[in-house]
Short mmCIF file of C-alpha atoms in Angstrom, two decimals:
data_model
loop_
_atom_site.label_atom_id
_atom_site.label_comp_id
_atom_site.label_asym_id
_atom_site.label_seq_id
_atom_site.Cartn_x
_atom_site.Cartn_y
_atom_site.Cartn_z
CA UNK A 8 -66.71 -1.27 48.80
CA UNK A 9 -69.45 -3.83 49.36
CA UNK A 10 -68.64 -6.58 51.88
CA UNK A 11 -70.45 -9.18 49.81
CA UNK A 12 -68.10 -11.50 47.88
CA UNK A 13 -68.14 -11.13 44.11
CA UNK A 14 -67.61 -14.34 42.19
CA UNK A 15 -66.29 -13.58 38.76
CA UNK A 16 -63.76 -14.98 36.35
CA UNK A 17 -60.43 -13.14 36.54
CA UNK A 18 -56.82 -14.18 36.01
CA UNK A 19 -55.80 -11.67 38.70
CA UNK A 20 -58.25 -12.82 41.37
CA UNK A 21 -55.47 -14.54 43.36
CA UNK A 22 -52.72 -11.93 43.01
CA UNK A 23 -50.77 -11.68 46.26
CA UNK A 24 -48.09 -9.37 47.67
CA UNK A 25 -44.69 -10.80 48.56
CA UNK A 26 -42.27 -8.81 50.74
CA UNK A 27 -38.57 -9.16 49.89
CA UNK A 28 -36.25 -10.82 52.39
CA UNK A 29 -34.50 -8.45 54.78
CA UNK A 30 -31.14 -8.82 52.97
CA UNK A 31 -32.82 -7.60 49.75
CA UNK A 32 -34.17 -4.44 51.43
CA UNK A 33 -32.37 -1.10 51.82
CA UNK A 34 -31.65 -0.34 55.47
CA UNK A 35 -30.22 2.56 57.47
CA UNK A 36 -31.65 5.34 55.26
CA UNK A 37 -32.51 8.69 56.94
CA UNK A 38 -35.85 9.11 55.12
CA UNK A 39 -37.10 12.70 55.09
CA UNK A 40 -39.57 13.75 57.78
CA UNK A 41 -41.13 16.34 55.47
CA UNK A 42 -44.93 16.25 55.62
CA UNK A 43 -45.43 17.23 51.97
CA UNK A 44 -47.85 14.79 50.29
CA UNK A 45 -45.44 13.14 47.86
CA UNK A 46 -43.78 9.74 47.65
CA UNK A 47 -40.19 11.01 48.21
CA UNK A 48 -39.05 7.99 46.24
CA UNK A 49 -38.41 7.17 42.58
CA UNK A 50 -37.19 3.93 41.05
CA UNK A 51 -36.23 2.57 37.64
CA UNK A 52 -34.57 -0.58 36.34
CA UNK A 53 -31.13 0.51 37.61
CA UNK A 54 -31.42 2.95 40.52
CA UNK A 55 -33.45 3.74 43.62
CA UNK A 56 -33.67 7.41 44.68
CA UNK A 57 -34.93 8.50 48.12
CA UNK A 58 -35.28 12.01 49.56
CA UNK A 59 -33.38 12.15 52.85
CA UNK A 60 -33.41 14.23 56.00
CA UNK A 61 -30.63 16.81 55.87
CA UNK A 62 -29.65 20.16 57.34
CA UNK A 63 -28.77 23.27 55.37
CA UNK A 64 -30.56 22.39 52.14
CA UNK A 65 -32.13 19.44 50.38
CA UNK A 66 -30.61 16.13 49.35
CA UNK A 67 -31.50 12.67 48.09
CA UNK A 68 -29.75 9.32 47.84
CA UNK A 69 -29.29 7.39 44.61
CA UNK A 70 -28.53 3.69 45.19
CA UNK A 71 -27.92 1.01 42.53
CA UNK A 72 -30.64 -1.66 42.88
CA UNK A 73 -28.11 -4.45 43.37
CA UNK A 74 -26.56 -2.64 46.36
CA UNK A 75 -29.03 -3.94 48.93
CA UNK A 76 -28.53 -4.25 52.67
CA UNK A 77 -27.39 -1.59 55.11
CA UNK A 78 -26.40 1.76 53.64
CA UNK A 79 -23.47 3.57 55.30
CA UNK A 80 -24.31 6.86 57.11
CA UNK A 81 -21.76 8.75 54.98
CA UNK A 82 -23.08 7.37 51.68
CA UNK A 83 -22.75 10.03 48.91
CA UNK A 84 -25.79 12.23 48.26
CA UNK A 85 -27.13 14.53 45.57
CA UNK A 86 -27.16 17.75 47.57
CA UNK A 87 -27.20 20.81 45.33
CA UNK A 88 -30.56 22.33 46.36
CA UNK A 89 -30.72 25.19 48.90
CA UNK A 90 -34.13 24.07 50.20
CA UNK A 91 -35.93 20.83 50.97
CA UNK A 92 -36.41 18.51 47.99
CA UNK A 93 -40.15 17.95 47.46
CA UNK A 94 -40.29 15.61 44.44
CA UNK A 95 -37.99 13.46 42.29
CA UNK A 96 -38.72 11.62 39.02
CA UNK A 97 -36.54 9.48 36.73
CA UNK A 98 -36.47 10.19 33.01
CA UNK A 99 -38.56 7.35 31.44
CA UNK A 100 -36.19 7.07 28.46
CA UNK A 101 -32.73 7.60 30.02
CA UNK A 102 -31.96 5.52 33.12
CA UNK A 103 -29.37 7.82 34.69
CA UNK A 104 -31.19 11.18 34.31
CA UNK A 105 -33.34 12.36 37.24
CA UNK A 106 -35.30 15.57 37.83
CA UNK A 107 -35.81 17.13 41.26
CA UNK A 108 -37.72 20.15 42.55
CA UNK A 109 -37.35 22.01 45.79
CA UNK A 110 -38.47 24.74 48.16
CA UNK A 111 -35.67 26.89 46.69
CA UNK A 112 -37.99 27.51 43.65
CA UNK A 113 -35.74 25.61 41.24
CA UNK A 114 -36.01 22.44 39.18
CA UNK A 115 -32.73 20.60 38.52
CA UNK A 116 -31.66 17.84 36.17
CA UNK A 117 -28.96 15.44 37.39
CA UNK A 118 -26.87 12.88 35.55
CA UNK A 119 -25.97 9.91 37.76
CA UNK A 120 -22.66 8.25 36.79
CA UNK A 121 -22.43 4.57 35.89
CA UNK A 122 -22.35 2.43 39.04
CA UNK A 123 -23.80 5.18 41.24
CA UNK A 124 -22.26 8.05 43.19
CA UNK A 125 -18.71 7.89 44.55
CA UNK A 126 -18.84 11.35 46.16
CA UNK A 127 -21.44 14.00 46.94
CA UNK A 128 -22.92 15.59 43.82
CA UNK A 129 -23.54 19.34 44.06
CA UNK A 130 -23.43 20.45 40.40
CA UNK A 131 -26.59 19.79 38.40
CA UNK A 132 -26.51 19.13 34.68
CA UNK A 133 -29.21 21.77 34.26
CA UNK A 134 -30.81 24.34 36.58
CA UNK A 135 -34.30 25.53 35.65
CA UNK A 136 -35.55 28.79 37.18
CA UNK A 137 -38.99 30.11 36.35
CA UNK A 138 -41.24 29.65 39.39
CA UNK A 139 -41.57 32.42 41.98
CA UNK A 140 -42.53 30.07 44.81
CA UNK A 141 -41.44 26.59 45.86
CA UNK A 142 -41.96 23.80 43.35
CA UNK A 143 -43.96 20.81 44.61
CA UNK A 144 -44.34 18.49 41.59
CA UNK A 145 -42.37 17.38 38.53
CA UNK A 146 -43.60 14.99 35.80
CA UNK A 147 -41.93 13.78 32.59
CA UNK A 148 -44.01 13.61 29.43
CA UNK A 149 -44.87 9.91 28.80
CA UNK A 150 -44.06 9.76 25.06
CA UNK A 151 -41.81 12.75 24.30
CA UNK A 152 -38.13 12.98 25.13
CA UNK A 153 -36.87 15.98 27.16
CA UNK A 154 -40.27 17.52 27.95
CA UNK A 155 -40.75 18.13 31.67
CA UNK A 156 -43.72 19.60 33.58
CA UNK A 157 -43.33 21.37 36.93
CA UNK A 158 -46.05 22.69 39.26
CA UNK A 159 -45.25 25.37 41.82
CA UNK A 160 -46.89 27.07 44.76
CA UNK A 161 -47.30 30.11 42.49
CA UNK A 162 -50.30 28.14 41.04
CA UNK A 163 -48.59 27.72 37.66
CA UNK A 164 -47.53 24.69 35.60
CA UNK A 165 -44.43 25.28 33.47
CA UNK A 166 -43.56 23.09 30.47
CA UNK A 167 -39.78 22.84 29.96
CA UNK A 168 -38.03 21.92 26.74
CA UNK A 169 -34.76 20.51 28.04
CA UNK A 170 -33.19 20.65 24.58
CA UNK A 171 -32.98 24.42 25.08
CA UNK A 172 -33.24 24.50 28.89
CA UNK A 173 -36.11 27.01 28.90
CA UNK A 174 -39.85 27.03 29.72
CA UNK A 175 -41.82 26.96 26.47
CA UNK A 176 -45.39 27.05 27.83
CA UNK A 177 -47.17 28.13 31.01
CA UNK A 178 -50.51 26.76 32.21
CA UNK A 179 -52.13 29.44 34.36
CA UNK A 180 -55.71 28.26 35.03
CA UNK A 181 -55.43 27.24 38.70
CA UNK A 182 -56.45 29.44 41.62
CA UNK A 183 -54.70 27.50 44.39
CA UNK A 184 -51.91 24.96 44.99
CA UNK A 185 -51.80 22.08 42.48
CA UNK A 186 -51.92 18.72 44.28
CA UNK A 187 -51.44 16.16 41.50
CA UNK A 188 -50.78 15.83 37.75
CA UNK A 189 -51.43 12.84 35.48
CA UNK A 190 -51.17 12.21 31.72
CA UNK A 191 -53.23 10.04 29.42
CA UNK A 192 -51.49 7.32 27.38
CA UNK A 193 -50.16 9.49 24.54
CA UNK A 194 -49.61 12.61 26.65
CA UNK A 195 -52.14 14.72 24.72
CA UNK A 196 -54.18 15.46 27.87
CA UNK A 197 -53.19 16.50 31.38
CA UNK A 198 -55.45 16.20 34.39
CA UNK A 199 -54.86 18.04 37.66
CA UNK A 200 -56.31 18.25 41.14
CA UNK A 201 -56.10 21.48 43.08
CA UNK A 202 -56.73 22.86 46.55
CA UNK A 203 -59.56 24.91 45.06
CA UNK A 204 -61.53 21.59 45.05
CA UNK A 205 -61.61 21.37 41.26
CA UNK A 206 -60.68 18.55 38.91
CA UNK A 207 -59.50 19.72 35.49
CA UNK A 208 -58.73 18.09 32.15
CA UNK A 209 -56.33 20.34 30.22
CA UNK A 210 -54.90 20.44 26.72
CA UNK A 211 -51.29 21.12 27.80
CA UNK A 212 -49.92 22.82 24.67
CA UNK A 213 -52.60 25.51 24.65
CA UNK A 214 -53.34 25.52 28.38
CA UNK A 215 -57.06 25.30 27.57
CA UNK A 216 -59.34 23.66 30.18
CA UNK A 217 -61.45 21.08 28.33
CA UNK A 218 -63.42 19.80 31.32
CA UNK A 219 -63.77 20.98 34.91
CA UNK A 220 -65.51 19.45 37.92
CA UNK A 221 -66.32 21.34 41.08
CA UNK A 222 -65.86 18.61 43.71
CA UNK A 223 -67.61 19.94 46.80
CA UNK A 224 -68.98 16.60 48.02
CA UNK A 225 -65.89 14.62 46.98
CA UNK A 226 -62.84 16.74 47.86
CA UNK A 227 -60.24 15.43 45.42
CA UNK A 228 -56.62 14.89 46.38
CA UNK A 229 -55.12 12.56 43.77
CA UNK A 230 -56.04 11.68 40.20
CA UNK A 231 -54.84 9.13 37.66
CA UNK A 232 -55.75 8.49 34.02
CA UNK A 233 -56.92 4.91 33.53
CA UNK A 234 -54.88 4.18 30.41
CA UNK A 235 -56.77 4.48 27.12
CA UNK A 236 -60.23 3.85 28.64
CA UNK A 237 -61.09 7.60 28.69
CA UNK A 238 -61.71 7.30 32.42
CA UNK A 239 -60.23 9.13 35.40
CA UNK A 240 -60.01 7.88 38.95
CA UNK A 241 -59.71 10.26 41.88
CA UNK A 242 -59.13 9.69 45.57
CA UNK A 243 -60.40 12.16 48.13
CA UNK A 244 -62.57 12.82 51.15
CA UNK A 245 -66.36 12.77 51.37
CA UNK A 246 -68.50 15.37 53.17
CA UNK A 247 -68.46 13.00 56.19
CA UNK A 248 -64.62 12.95 56.20
CA UNK A 249 -64.38 9.35 55.03
CA UNK A 250 -61.88 8.33 52.38
CA UNK A 251 -63.44 7.59 49.02
CA UNK A 252 -62.66 7.03 45.36
CA UNK A 253 -64.59 8.28 42.34
CA UNK A 254 -64.59 7.24 38.68
CA UNK A 255 -65.12 9.89 35.99
CA UNK A 256 -65.67 10.07 32.26
CA UNK A 257 -62.91 12.37 30.95
CA UNK A 258 -65.31 13.92 28.40
CA UNK A 259 -68.01 14.73 30.97
CA UNK A 260 -67.01 15.70 34.50
CA UNK A 261 -70.46 16.94 35.50
CA UNK A 262 -71.03 13.86 37.69
CA UNK A 263 -68.82 10.91 38.67
CA UNK A 264 -69.78 7.54 37.21
CA UNK A 265 -69.44 5.94 40.64
CA UNK A 266 -68.33 6.95 44.14
CA UNK A 267 -67.18 4.37 46.66
CA UNK A 268 -66.30 4.91 50.31
CA UNK A 269 -63.17 3.11 51.44
CA UNK A 270 -62.83 3.67 55.19
CA UNK A 271 -62.82 6.34 57.89
CA UNK A 272 -59.05 6.79 58.21
CA UNK A 273 -57.40 10.17 57.66
CA UNK A 274 -54.30 9.35 55.59
CA UNK A 275 -54.08 10.36 51.95
CA UNK A 276 -54.93 7.62 49.41
CA UNK A 277 -52.37 7.17 46.62
CA UNK A 278 -53.76 5.52 43.43
CA UNK A 279 -51.55 3.47 41.06
CA UNK A 280 -52.89 2.09 37.79
CA UNK A 281 -51.39 -0.70 35.68
CA UNK A 282 -52.75 -0.30 32.14
CA UNK A 283 -51.40 -3.73 31.08
CA UNK A 284 -53.38 -5.72 33.65
CA UNK A 285 -56.16 -3.12 34.22
CA UNK A 286 -55.44 -3.29 37.94
CA UNK A 287 -55.79 -0.39 40.35
CA UNK A 288 -53.77 -0.25 43.60
CA UNK A 289 -54.77 1.98 46.51
CA UNK A 290 -52.19 2.68 49.21
CA UNK A 291 -52.89 4.97 52.15
CA UNK A 292 -50.23 7.26 53.58
CA UNK A 293 -49.62 6.09 57.13
CA UNK A 294 -51.38 2.76 56.43
CA UNK A 295 -49.70 -0.60 56.17
CA UNK A 296 -52.06 -2.09 53.61
CA UNK A 297 -52.46 -1.91 49.82
CA UNK A 298 -55.87 -2.66 48.29
CA UNK A 299 -56.16 -3.75 44.68
CA UNK A 300 -59.03 -3.79 42.22
CA UNK A 301 -59.70 -4.74 38.63
CA UNK A 302 -61.04 -2.05 36.30
CA UNK A 303 -63.57 -2.85 33.57
CA UNK A 304 -65.35 -0.70 30.98
CA UNK A 305 -68.79 -1.96 32.01
CA UNK A 306 -70.65 -1.78 35.29
CA UNK A 307 -69.74 -2.17 38.10
CA UNK A 308 -66.44 -0.73 36.69
CA UNK A 309 -64.49 -1.52 39.91
CA UNK A 310 -64.12 -5.08 41.22
CA UNK A 311 -62.36 -5.57 44.53
CA UNK A 312 -59.72 -8.33 44.40
CA UNK A 313 -57.73 -8.50 47.62
CA UNK A 314 -55.67 -6.57 50.15
CA UNK A 315 -52.00 -6.75 51.05
CA UNK A 316 -51.51 -6.17 54.78
CA UNK A 317 -48.44 -5.10 56.72
CA UNK A 318 -48.03 -3.74 60.27
CA UNK A 319 -45.43 -1.13 59.21
CA UNK A 320 -46.94 2.20 58.03
CA UNK A 321 -45.77 3.60 54.69
CA UNK A 322 -44.69 7.20 54.11
CA UNK A 323 -44.56 6.82 50.34
CA UNK A 324 -44.20 4.24 47.57
CA UNK A 325 -41.94 4.04 44.54
CA UNK A 326 -43.07 1.96 41.55
CA UNK A 327 -40.80 -0.08 39.29
CA UNK A 328 -41.39 0.41 35.53
CA UNK A 329 -42.65 -2.66 33.67
CA UNK A 330 -39.32 -3.43 31.97
CA UNK A 331 -37.68 -3.78 35.41
CA UNK A 332 -39.98 -6.56 36.66
CA UNK A 333 -39.05 -10.23 37.09
CA UNK A 334 -41.22 -11.96 34.47
CA UNK A 335 -39.87 -15.39 35.42
CA UNK A 336 -41.61 -15.02 38.82
CA UNK A 337 -44.89 -13.78 37.24
CA UNK A 338 -44.38 -10.40 38.90
CA UNK A 339 -46.90 -7.84 37.55
CA UNK A 340 -46.15 -4.85 39.83
CA UNK A 341 -43.48 -3.88 42.34
CA UNK A 342 -43.61 -1.26 45.08
CA UNK A 343 -40.72 0.17 47.08
CA UNK A 344 -42.21 1.02 50.44
CA UNK A 345 -40.71 3.76 52.66
CA UNK A 346 -40.86 2.80 56.35
CA UNK A 347 -39.69 5.95 58.13
CA UNK A 348 -39.56 4.57 61.69
CA UNK A 349 -37.08 1.86 60.66
CA UNK A 350 -35.19 3.82 58.00
CA UNK A 351 -36.11 0.97 55.66
CA UNK A 352 -37.01 0.66 51.96
CA UNK A 353 -38.94 -2.58 51.46
CA UNK A 354 -39.66 -4.05 47.99
CA UNK A 355 -43.14 -5.59 47.66
CA UNK A 356 -43.82 -7.73 44.59
CA UNK A 357 -47.35 -8.36 43.30
CA UNK A 358 -47.36 -11.87 41.87
CA UNK A 359 -49.84 -13.84 39.80
CA UNK A 360 -49.59 -17.48 40.97
CA UNK A 361 -48.83 -19.79 38.05
CA UNK A 362 -47.57 -23.38 38.05
CA UNK A 363 -45.51 -23.04 34.90
CA UNK A 364 -42.09 -21.31 34.87
CA UNK A 365 -42.44 -20.33 31.21
CA UNK A 366 -43.20 -16.81 29.99
CA UNK A 367 -46.88 -15.97 30.51
CA UNK A 368 -48.08 -14.13 27.41
CA UNK A 369 -51.54 -13.32 28.81
CA UNK A 370 -50.29 -11.25 31.78
CA UNK A 371 -47.47 -9.51 29.88
CA UNK A 372 -48.88 -7.77 26.79
CA UNK A 373 -46.82 -5.31 24.77
CA UNK A 374 -45.98 -2.41 27.08
CA UNK A 375 -44.54 1.13 26.71
CA UNK A 376 -40.77 0.81 26.36
CA UNK A 377 -37.67 2.94 26.78
CA UNK A 378 -37.74 4.64 23.36
CA UNK A 379 -39.49 8.03 22.96
CA UNK A 380 -42.15 8.33 20.29
CA UNK A 381 -41.63 12.06 19.66
CA UNK A 382 -39.03 14.82 19.80
CA UNK A 383 -39.84 18.02 21.74
CA UNK A 384 -40.30 20.02 18.52
CA UNK A 385 -42.73 17.43 17.13
CA UNK A 386 -44.87 17.40 20.28
CA UNK A 387 -44.83 21.20 20.64
CA UNK A 388 -45.84 21.38 16.97
CA UNK A 389 -49.08 19.54 17.74
CA UNK A 390 -48.24 15.90 16.93
CA UNK A 391 -49.57 13.13 19.22
CA UNK A 392 -48.27 9.59 19.05
CA UNK A 393 -48.83 6.50 21.17
CA UNK A 394 -45.87 5.09 23.15
CA UNK A 395 -43.36 2.84 21.40
CA UNK A 396 -44.24 -0.64 22.69
CA UNK A 397 -41.88 -3.44 23.62
CA UNK A 398 -42.22 -7.11 24.54
CA UNK A 399 -41.08 -8.18 28.00
CA UNK A 400 -40.25 -11.61 26.63
CA UNK A 401 -37.29 -10.72 24.45
CA UNK A 402 -36.47 -7.04 24.64
CA UNK A 403 -36.98 -6.03 28.24
CA UNK A 404 -33.26 -6.00 29.09
CA UNK A 405 -32.50 -3.81 26.09
CA UNK A 406 -30.93 -0.49 27.07
CA UNK A 407 -32.14 2.78 25.60
CA UNK A 408 -30.01 4.51 22.96
CA UNK A 409 -31.25 7.97 23.94
CA UNK A 410 -28.56 10.28 25.33
CA UNK A 411 -29.21 13.50 27.25
CA UNK A 412 -27.22 16.55 26.15
CA UNK A 413 -27.44 19.64 28.32
CA UNK A 414 -27.95 22.81 26.26
CA UNK A 415 -25.25 25.47 26.26
CA UNK A 416 -26.97 28.74 27.02
CA UNK A 417 -26.13 32.21 28.16
CA UNK A 418 -27.49 33.41 31.49
CA UNK A 419 -30.61 35.46 31.01
CA UNK A 420 -32.23 37.89 33.38
CA UNK A 421 -35.74 39.19 33.94
CA UNK A 422 -35.46 42.67 35.44
CA UNK A 423 -38.54 44.31 36.98
CA UNK A 424 -38.16 47.58 38.92
CA UNK A 425 -34.42 47.07 39.02
CA UNK A 426 -34.68 43.55 40.53
CA UNK A 427 -33.57 40.43 38.66
CA UNK A 428 -36.48 38.08 39.37
CA UNK A 429 -34.49 34.96 38.48
CA UNK A 430 -31.75 35.87 40.94
CA UNK A 431 -33.73 37.72 43.62
CA UNK A 432 -37.22 36.28 43.94
CA UNK A 433 -39.31 38.58 46.14
CA UNK A 434 -40.35 36.84 49.38
CA UNK A 435 -44.03 35.95 49.66
CA UNK A 436 -44.20 34.79 53.30
CA UNK A 437 -42.67 35.79 56.61
CA UNK A 438 -40.57 32.60 56.69
CA UNK A 439 -39.19 33.31 53.22
CA UNK A 440 -38.41 36.89 54.30
CA UNK A 441 -36.54 35.66 57.40
CA UNK A 442 -34.56 33.10 55.38
CA UNK A 443 -33.60 35.78 52.87
CA UNK A 444 -32.65 38.19 55.69
CA UNK A 445 -30.35 35.65 57.37
CA UNK A 446 -28.78 34.72 54.02
CA UNK A 447 -28.06 38.38 53.36
CA UNK A 448 -26.61 38.82 56.85
CA UNK A 449 -24.24 35.88 56.24
CA UNK A 450 -23.26 37.35 52.88
CA UNK A 451 -22.61 40.79 54.41
CA UNK A 452 -20.50 39.19 57.17
CA UNK A 453 -18.47 37.25 54.62
CA UNK A 454 -17.89 40.34 52.47
CA UNK A 455 -16.80 42.36 55.51
CA UNK A 456 -14.26 39.67 56.41
CA UNK A 457 -12.94 39.64 52.84
CA UNK A 458 -12.71 43.44 52.89
CA UNK A 459 -10.80 43.41 56.19
CA UNK A 460 -8.38 40.80 54.82
CA UNK A 461 -7.82 42.90 51.70
CA UNK A 462 -7.20 46.02 53.81
CA UNK A 463 -4.51 44.16 55.76
CA UNK A 464 -2.97 42.91 52.52
CA UNK A 465 -2.96 46.46 51.07
CA UNK A 466 -1.14 47.76 54.16
CA UNK A 467 1.42 44.97 53.88
CA UNK A 468 2.06 45.79 50.23
CA UNK A 469 2.36 49.52 51.02
CA UNK A 470 5.00 48.76 53.69
CA UNK A 471 6.91 46.49 51.31
CA UNK A 472 6.84 49.21 48.64
CA UNK A 473 8.06 51.82 51.17
CA UNK A 474 10.89 49.51 52.27
CA UNK A 475 11.93 48.97 48.67
CA UNK A 476 12.07 52.71 48.03
CA UNK A 477 14.13 53.35 51.18
CA UNK A 478 16.56 50.51 50.60
CA UNK A 479 20.27 51.54 49.89
CA UNK A 480 20.17 49.95 46.42
CA UNK A 481 17.71 52.60 45.28
CA UNK A 482 19.88 55.49 46.53
#
């Protein structure tokens, strides 16, 4: 961005970041060392979930927000996956339902008990199998209950209807690994970035690509819809390997509206957009700072506000939903920063300085709440509806009445050439082949031991039977 100061009227010009006191942080957490480009963190008004380092599978912690301080090493985990967990997302309408995806090719839905976990959780409420490679991303639909999107390394996006526990649509327009997914306000459009250097705007129910940009000069990594402005913002790398952002018109991706270089660092830039305040936050992976801007519909579109600085590098960032913010402190955004070196989760509040302690109507407009606007059948039938709005003044502590019910379904199989693809996914890489080989060797060893034990038991029963026949009572 330009170094010259821009003097303009804005109520968010003096927004500043405030780090929580150490006793209000979460300490002693073995944050995952996985290099996958995700946040490994998800937060809502009740729980904080963090992907952890573990052996023999994948796991993540779920901690009630009020349980701050040092976390015990033996704290219970959600540990049902057979591979590393790559992404986790809370259901936007039900506080204790969380989705996770993993290298084991599955997506799982978990129900966290009231008050948090008391013991390790290994049984998922729902297991979703449909991808043939590892699954890197999951996203809940923003306005429809029980619709989940998952993107795998098989280059496919599956749309799951959790009312029936099955994939109902497949988007198969990508030619490489999908890096990011983002929805517009009513969930009628999906935008994706991909390793094939293309930015796409997709109609999710039909899978039709409405717009496509071939980003050779600006290699896109992340994308976010800018609310209802019909704009997209992408972060990526320029041809000179500098980090940059680009603003696009969603109805014409032939050329970006603007491109701005940020700096020459190498870490991925994560964009976060707050549609209520029209503020954009840029946080670099491995950086300690968070830049923030104000978005407008007229030129220059992006106005730099300020930068939050910290010496500790961040691995990922969780974001608190609006109804979980402290409106009495004029808090407009809250990050949960993962500091891997310290095993620390650090809340960072973005605050608008105001002298009055009363509720500030101008910085807290009506915001999407915890009630879904549509059922899965309505959305799949072609209906679009804006989110159900709520006021943070009176109703923001109101709990959602939506309840998740796992479908009862019979196990299905997809048999090709005598192989059940849902049970025995063919390996695609040498590492997958080796893992499958060692798993089979362990299974063969276990079966041989069981067989030997049964042989011994059969011999014992034969001797007992022989003794009974030869006993004097039978003469």
